[in-house]
Structures are given as C-alpha cells and as structure tokens.
Amino acid sequence: MRPAKAVIDLAALRHNYSLARRIHGGKALAVVKANAYGHGAVACATALAGVADGFAVACLEEAEALRAAGIESPILLLEGVFEAAELARVDELGLWMVVHQSEQLAWLEAFAAARPLTVWLKFNTGMNRAGLPLARLAELHAKLAAAPAVGSITVMTHFARADEPDCEETMAQFARLEAALAGIRVPLSVCNSAGILGWPSIRGDWARPGIMLYGADPMPGEGHGLRPVMQLESRVMAVRDLAAGDAVGYGARFVATAPMRVGLVAMGYADGYPRVVPDGTPLCVGGRRTRIVGRVSMDMLTVDLTGCDAGVGAPVELWGATIPVNEIAAAAGTIAYELLCNVKRVRFEYIHPA
Ligand SMILES: *Cc1c(COP(=O)(O)O)cnc(C)c1O
C-alpha cells in the first residue's frame, strides 16, 4: 500500500477548541467549512460535538452532511443561503444562517418559517467583501426583529487584517461596529482565530475559530500552546547515490556539488503537497530534519539523506509534530489554510481521544 497518509489527532483538535474558547472567554462556533480545512468535517465535528457550542460551515450542502452524520448542535451557514429555495431546508434542519446582503433579507422576509430562525446579520466594517452596509445597522436590525420568520439575531463582522499585530485597522473595524450599534443590545460575533489570539480587547459573545482549531497559529511568532492536528506522512520508497554534478528531478533544478544520498518519498503535488517549494524546504526523515532537493513531482519528491542512515521504509513527516505547516506554507509563498485544504488522495487515519 502506498504509505502516504494524513494522521488526524482528534484529541489535539479538542484541546485547541477548548483553548480557543478559554482565551476568547465567550461561546465559540468551531469552523469546519471546507471539510474542516481538509481534516474531514464529519470526523472533526463528531469529535467536538460534546464540547463545542456549535459549528460553522460555508453552505447548506456542508451543513446537510453534518446533520446526516448525526450532528445535532447548532450549525451556522457562514454565507447564508444562495437562493430562496434553500430556506425551507434551513428551517427543516434547524440551521442558523448569516444574512450578508439585501437579497437574502428579502427572501427571508417573504419566507414563512415553521419555527423562528436564528439569523446572524453580517455587516461590512471595512473588509468590503461580504456584509451589509454599516450605516443601515439600526434600520435592518429593527426590520429583521419584526420579521415573523426571525427568532433571534446576532450581529457579526469579519476582520481583514487581524493577523497583523501592529495594524490599526482591526481596532478601527471594531470601533466602527460599536459606533453603528449605538446602544442596540444584540449578541456580537467578531473574532476569527487571529482576533481571538491577537486582540484580547476585542471580544463579543461568540467567537468563530477556524485555523487555530487545526493547530496552525495565524499570528506571527506562534507560542499560544496550539497542538498540530494533521501530520502529513509517508515513507522513503527508494534510495540513490549521486556523484558531484548529478542533477535530480524535472528541470534538473538541483545539482549535487559533492557525492550524496538521495531518498525518494511517496508524496507529491497530487496529494496536496505544494509543488512550488524550493530546494532546502524542511521535512523529517526517520526523526531527523533534512531538506527537499529537486522539484516536487505529482506522486514523489526527493530528499537529501546524506549522513543519515535512513533507508527504504524510513518514515517521513512532511508537516506535523516537528515541522509546522506554517513553515511549509511560508516556503510555498502561501498560508497554512491553503495547504491543509488541499490535502487529498492520501489515506486519512484518525486518532481518537482517550
Ligand atoms: C472561515 C471563517 C472564520 C474562521 O477564520 P480563521 O481565520 O480560520 O479562524 C471565521 N469567520 C468567518 C466569517 C469565516 O468565513
């Protein structure tokens, strides 16, 4: 069997959720959109079901999968419904939904719900992506509060730059929201992971931690006590000796300057490992840190084994316990979110909490 696998530590996931909730101090929806950032949404939500206040997903289809797997906790649709016809399913499944634009509001006002719906009204405080105009907060809140289909309202916004500790925009976004609230008493949700970790003076009632649940710290420097959840692993499948001047792999990007041993590892960009990483990108072979040499191929990559006795079958960690996924993301010029979401084809193995 091809040895490439993603080992998912569900105890670490639970630890990170509890840490997020404790640091924030309020309730927390565990964000499990995009298949729980590539970790498996059903497995992750099931592991968190006993501890999480609820879950957040991107769309109805993702929520339906969780309900079908027996998840009975609140589930928030972060982008709400994409068409009016979805409201009936939202009602039926008891989902919570974001309303971030005015068509969604109109659909909701025209909808006869079997039970009053929980709505999270999302306002644009400066990111200019999703969200209703802040100037209409009081008006829209009053309008929605009067709509028969609506049971409870939470006001939310999303930060554009919370992962930048010295950036004034995060405080400015929060200040704009507070000013628009002008004394309206309504539960608030503003913090993603970076908000929770980096902005202790900004809180609200509900946090929405995503990336930190999976153990990747979005703030520079890390050190918040998060535990990595995914370990991407494989094994050495062949070993070769190179002479000085021998090149390795496509495009002969790496050329040996001295005799060396190179290991071939069963992991490639078809598994979601980023092709763009340069020579020197770290990984661990047989517990020892070494480096990638040569271009990553679709199914394989090559590593420097000079001076280590690892042979065929030696275990390889691409990221996880010793190599932070953030480090590989930096080498690839991207963020951990993208790498984690991209993991595919490999076997998924789940370590369940004791
Ligand atoms: C994805 C998402 C989150 C989670 O963000 P992280 O940076 O992963 O913590 C929170 N809120 C909204 C609206 C999101 O779309």
XYZ file of C-alpha atoms and ligand atoms in Angstrom:
369
model
C 0.000 0.000 0.000
C 1.223 3.481 -0.824
C 2.371 4.883 2.507
C 1.184 8.494 2.077
C -1.257 9.418 4.822
C -2.679 12.226 6.903
C -2.905 11.316 10.566
C -5.530 13.437 12.309
C -5.199 13.840 16.072
C -8.716 14.485 17.329
C -7.529 14.952 20.914
C -5.374 17.846 19.695
C -8.434 19.263 17.931
C -10.408 19.127 21.186
C -7.500 20.722 23.047
C -7.301 23.562 20.518
C -11.053 24.170 20.617
C -11.033 24.388 24.409
C -8.043 26.715 24.280
C -9.779 28.972 21.738
C -12.909 29.123 23.851
C -10.957 29.807 27.040
C -8.796 32.542 25.516
C -11.829 34.222 23.999
C -13.997 33.853 27.067
C -17.346 33.562 25.293
C -19.031 30.856 23.273
C -17.349 29.507 20.177
C -18.560 28.064 16.892
C -15.975 25.588 15.595
C -15.457 26.471 11.945
C -15.469 23.212 9.974
C -16.089 24.595 6.481
C -14.220 23.165 3.502
C -14.204 19.679 5.008
C -12.794 21.070 8.257
C -9.900 22.760 6.456
C -9.102 19.433 4.819
C -9.210 17.360 8.021
C -12.595 15.687 7.487
C -15.662 17.624 8.616
C -17.718 14.705 9.909
C -14.862 13.222 11.946
C -13.881 16.618 13.355
C -17.435 17.699 14.190
C -18.147 14.329 15.775
C -15.027 14.643 17.936
C -16.075 18.143 19.002
C -19.810 17.518 19.360
C -19.666 17.047 23.112
C -17.638 20.192 23.764
C -18.401 22.717 21.016
C -21.203 25.275 21.340
C -21.866 24.788 17.644
C -20.301 24.655 14.207
C -19.912 26.933 11.215
C -19.792 25.868 7.580
C -19.813 27.679 4.258
C -23.054 26.414 2.788
C -26.149 24.273 3.104
C -24.515 21.223 1.489
C -21.807 21.188 4.155
C -24.413 21.503 6.919
C -26.515 18.704 5.437
C -23.518 16.360 5.579
C -23.087 17.089 9.292
C -26.779 16.636 10.067
C -26.758 13.359 8.078
C -23.858 12.197 10.270
C -25.916 12.842 13.391
C -24.579 16.240 14.460
C -27.414 17.923 16.340
C -25.573 21.037 17.571
C -26.250 24.471 16.080
C -24.703 24.861 12.634
C -24.246 28.328 11.146
C -24.142 28.865 7.390
C -21.381 31.474 7.111
C -22.532 32.679 3.717
C -26.214 32.075 4.374
C -28.407 30.795 1.573
C -27.520 31.151 -2.086
C -31.154 31.112 -3.228
C -34.555 31.488 -1.577
C -35.374 27.813 -2.123
C -32.713 26.827 0.440
C -34.653 28.482 3.266
C -37.009 25.517 3.560
C -34.041 23.191 4.230
C -32.540 25.661 6.702
C -35.845 25.618 8.555
C -36.210 21.837 8.380
C -32.679 21.147 9.623
C -32.775 23.861 12.281
C -29.724 25.629 10.844
C -28.542 29.111 11.707
C -27.738 31.411 8.856
C -25.812 34.540 8.059
C -27.558 37.298 6.138
C -24.891 39.388 4.441
C -26.665 41.041 1.510
C -30.059 42.526 0.822
C -31.461 39.786 -1.464
C -31.087 37.335 1.403
C -33.036 39.758 3.587
C -35.854 39.982 1.052
C -36.014 36.164 0.719
C -36.201 35.855 4.479
C -38.927 38.471 4.850
C -41.038 36.609 2.303
C -40.490 33.208 3.939
C -42.999 31.501 6.219
C -40.880 29.528 8.678
C -42.182 26.525 10.622
C -40.085 27.681 13.575
C -38.408 31.055 14.090
C -34.972 31.168 12.501
C -31.679 32.187 14.075
C -30.079 34.879 11.944
C -26.587 36.310 12.082
C -26.650 39.730 10.451
C -23.286 40.414 8.924
C -22.056 43.967 8.470
C -19.201 45.302 6.425
C -16.879 47.251 8.709
C -14.098 47.749 6.193
C -13.139 44.458 4.575
C -15.517 45.179 1.679
C -16.036 41.517 0.878
C -19.321 40.240 2.365
C -21.608 42.273 4.620
C -24.444 44.757 4.714
C -23.723 48.492 4.931
C -22.938 49.516 8.469
C -24.956 52.718 8.094
C -28.109 50.580 7.883
C -27.441 48.555 11.052
C -30.148 50.056 13.242
C -32.734 50.042 10.451
C -32.034 46.460 9.327
C -31.853 45.144 12.872
C -35.275 46.633 13.632
C -36.727 45.356 10.373
C -35.450 41.829 10.937
C -36.516 41.812 14.569
C -40.053 42.470 13.322
C -39.975 39.722 10.662
C -42.178 36.772 11.689
C -39.672 34.193 10.357
C -36.902 35.522 12.590
C -36.391 34.254 16.133
C -33.055 35.600 17.285
C -30.461 37.970 15.842
C -26.708 38.113 16.335
C -24.652 40.858 14.720
C -21.333 39.868 13.173
C -18.465 41.281 11.188
C -15.189 39.897 9.873
C -11.672 41.314 10.178
C -9.438 41.786 7.162
C -6.107 42.173 8.951
C -6.391 40.660 12.437
C -3.264 38.557 11.776
C -1.172 41.760 11.683
C -0.416 42.612 15.323
C 0.600 46.188 14.636
C -2.191 47.048 12.246
C -4.653 49.671 13.449
C -7.361 48.571 11.058
C -8.651 45.784 13.323
C -9.416 48.181 16.187
C -10.865 50.603 13.641
C -13.204 47.950 12.243
C -14.410 47.100 15.742
C -14.844 50.774 16.637
C -16.960 51.315 13.511
C -19.187 48.424 14.536
C -19.601 49.712 18.079
C -20.431 53.179 16.833
C -23.086 51.806 14.474
C -24.606 49.717 17.273
C -25.206 52.908 19.207
C -26.579 51.138 22.238
C -28.575 48.412 20.435
C -28.376 45.354 22.667
C -27.687 42.347 20.494
C -25.199 39.462 20.766
C -21.989 40.084 18.800
C -19.561 37.860 16.928
C -16.375 39.399 15.596
C -13.339 37.185 16.285
C -11.812 34.648 13.950
C -8.664 32.831 15.188
C -6.421 35.854 14.742
C -8.953 38.013 16.584
C -9.050 35.554 19.479
C -5.274 35.258 19.733
C -4.129 38.724 18.828
C -6.809 41.130 20.048
C -7.762 40.473 23.685
C -9.504 43.830 23.946
C -11.941 42.791 21.194
C -14.344 40.089 22.278
C -18.102 39.801 21.669
C -20.349 36.913 22.654
C -19.441 34.333 20.031
C -16.006 33.516 18.627
C -15.534 31.808 15.268
C -12.207 29.944 15.485
C -11.115 28.099 12.354
C -7.428 27.695 11.602
C -6.364 27.626 15.253
C -8.521 24.544 15.859
C -6.250 22.707 13.448
C -3.154 23.827 15.297
C -1.812 26.390 12.840
C -1.258 29.698 14.596
C -2.260 32.599 12.329
C -0.226 35.140 14.315
C 3.482 35.667 13.706
C 5.679 34.038 16.327
C 3.167 31.416 17.471
C 3.591 30.199 21.056
C -0.067 30.039 22.082
C 0.003 26.364 23.026
C -1.830 25.053 19.979
C -1.214 21.434 19.031
C -0.908 20.395 15.370
C -3.850 18.223 14.330
C -2.716 16.925 10.943
C 0.517 15.069 10.448
C 1.220 14.523 6.757
C 3.370 11.422 6.481
C 4.883 8.986 4.049
C 7.906 6.764 3.680
C 11.139 6.537 1.708
C 10.492 4.244 -1.281
C 13.980 4.192 -2.873
C 17.478 5.481 -2.221
C 20.109 6.545 -4.731
C 23.730 7.750 -4.562
C 24.645 10.796 -6.595
C 28.072 11.938 -7.769
C 29.069 15.589 -7.848
C 27.422 17.152 -10.887
C 24.412 14.798 -10.979
C 21.048 16.570 -11.225
C 17.805 15.477 -9.586
C 14.300 15.540 -10.999
C 12.406 17.689 -13.516
C 14.256 20.626 -14.925
C 17.468 19.466 -13.174
C 16.787 22.167 -10.615
C 19.065 20.656 -8.004
C 22.604 19.634 -8.879
C 24.806 17.785 -6.346
C 28.023 19.643 -5.572
C 29.500 16.607 -3.803
C 28.661 12.901 -3.535
C 25.350 12.486 -1.733
C 22.472 10.115 -0.930
C 19.006 11.000 -2.076
C 15.778 9.417 -0.869
C 12.627 9.133 -2.943
C 9.440 9.784 -0.949
C 5.880 8.786 -1.835
C 4.323 12.249 -1.672
C 3.648 14.740 -4.424
C 1.550 17.643 -5.529
C -1.345 15.307 -6.383
C -1.530 14.695 -2.632
C -1.657 18.416 -2.000
C 1.995 18.902 -1.115
C 2.911 22.214 -2.792
C 4.938 21.882 -5.984
C 6.343 25.398 -5.693
C 8.577 24.810 -2.647
C 12.288 25.463 -3.233
C 15.312 23.252 -2.586
C 16.033 23.313 1.124
C 12.400 23.097 2.259
C 12.447 21.155 5.550
C 10.985 17.756 6.284
C 11.766 14.977 8.716
C 13.114 11.550 7.761
C 13.469 8.925 10.474
C 13.029 11.641 13.060
C 15.819 13.757 11.621
C 15.310 17.118 9.957
C 16.565 17.299 6.386
C 15.647 19.074 3.141
C 13.924 18.660 -0.180
C 16.224 18.580 -3.195
C 14.800 18.896 -6.699
C 11.293 19.676 -7.876
C 8.284 18.072 -6.263
C 6.585 15.759 -8.792
C 2.988 14.583 -8.930
C 3.490 11.429 -6.843
C 7.028 11.693 -5.500
C 9.581 14.049 -4.086
C 13.287 13.752 -3.362
C 15.163 14.447 -0.149
C 18.753 14.756 0.976
C 19.748 11.690 3.036
C 23.461 12.447 3.135
C 24.873 11.475 6.504
C 21.737 9.758 7.714
C 21.212 6.039 7.651
C 17.530 6.146 6.673
C 16.728 3.571 4.008
C 13.687 2.249 2.172
C 10.719 2.288 4.537
C 12.020 5.116 6.727
C 9.156 7.275 8.000
C 8.845 10.797 6.618
C 6.998 13.733 8.151
C 6.112 16.439 5.634
C 4.438 18.551 8.322
C 3.022 17.883 11.760
C 4.662 17.364 15.141
C 8.140 18.632 14.238
C 7.653 20.619 11.024
C 4.971 23.304 11.483
C 2.661 23.520 8.490
C 3.215 27.287 8.713
C 6.865 26.694 7.811
C 5.945 24.820 4.630
C 3.318 27.444 3.801
C 5.986 30.145 4.063
C 8.284 28.131 1.786
C 5.423 27.812 -0.700
C 4.526 31.515 -0.520
C 1.065 30.768 0.838
C -0.758 30.207 4.129
C -1.381 27.045 6.143
C -5.104 27.267 5.323
C -4.453 26.564 1.663
C -2.057 23.680 2.239
C -4.385 21.962 4.706
C -7.434 22.367 2.453
C -5.507 20.917 -0.478
C -4.602 17.570 1.100
C -6.188 14.758 -0.914
C -5.634 11.219 -2.236
C -3.686 10.221 0.884
C -5.263 7.863 3.420
C -6.785 9.580 6.417
C -6.179 7.967 9.800
C -7.911 9.309 12.888
C -6.503 9.162 16.398
C -9.469 9.364 18.756
C -9.314 10.982 22.171
C -8.781 8.509 25.012
C -13.582 30.979 7.772
C -14.178 31.976 8.655
C -13.772 32.080 10.003
C -12.621 31.304 10.562
O -11.446 32.018 10.283
P -9.994 31.537 10.804
O -9.082 32.573 10.314
O -9.760 30.212 10.143
O -10.095 31.418 12.269
C -14.449 32.960 10.812
N -15.448 33.725 10.329
C -15.850 33.673 9.039
C -16.947 34.557 8.568
C -15.221 32.806 8.164
O -15.610 32.759 6.889
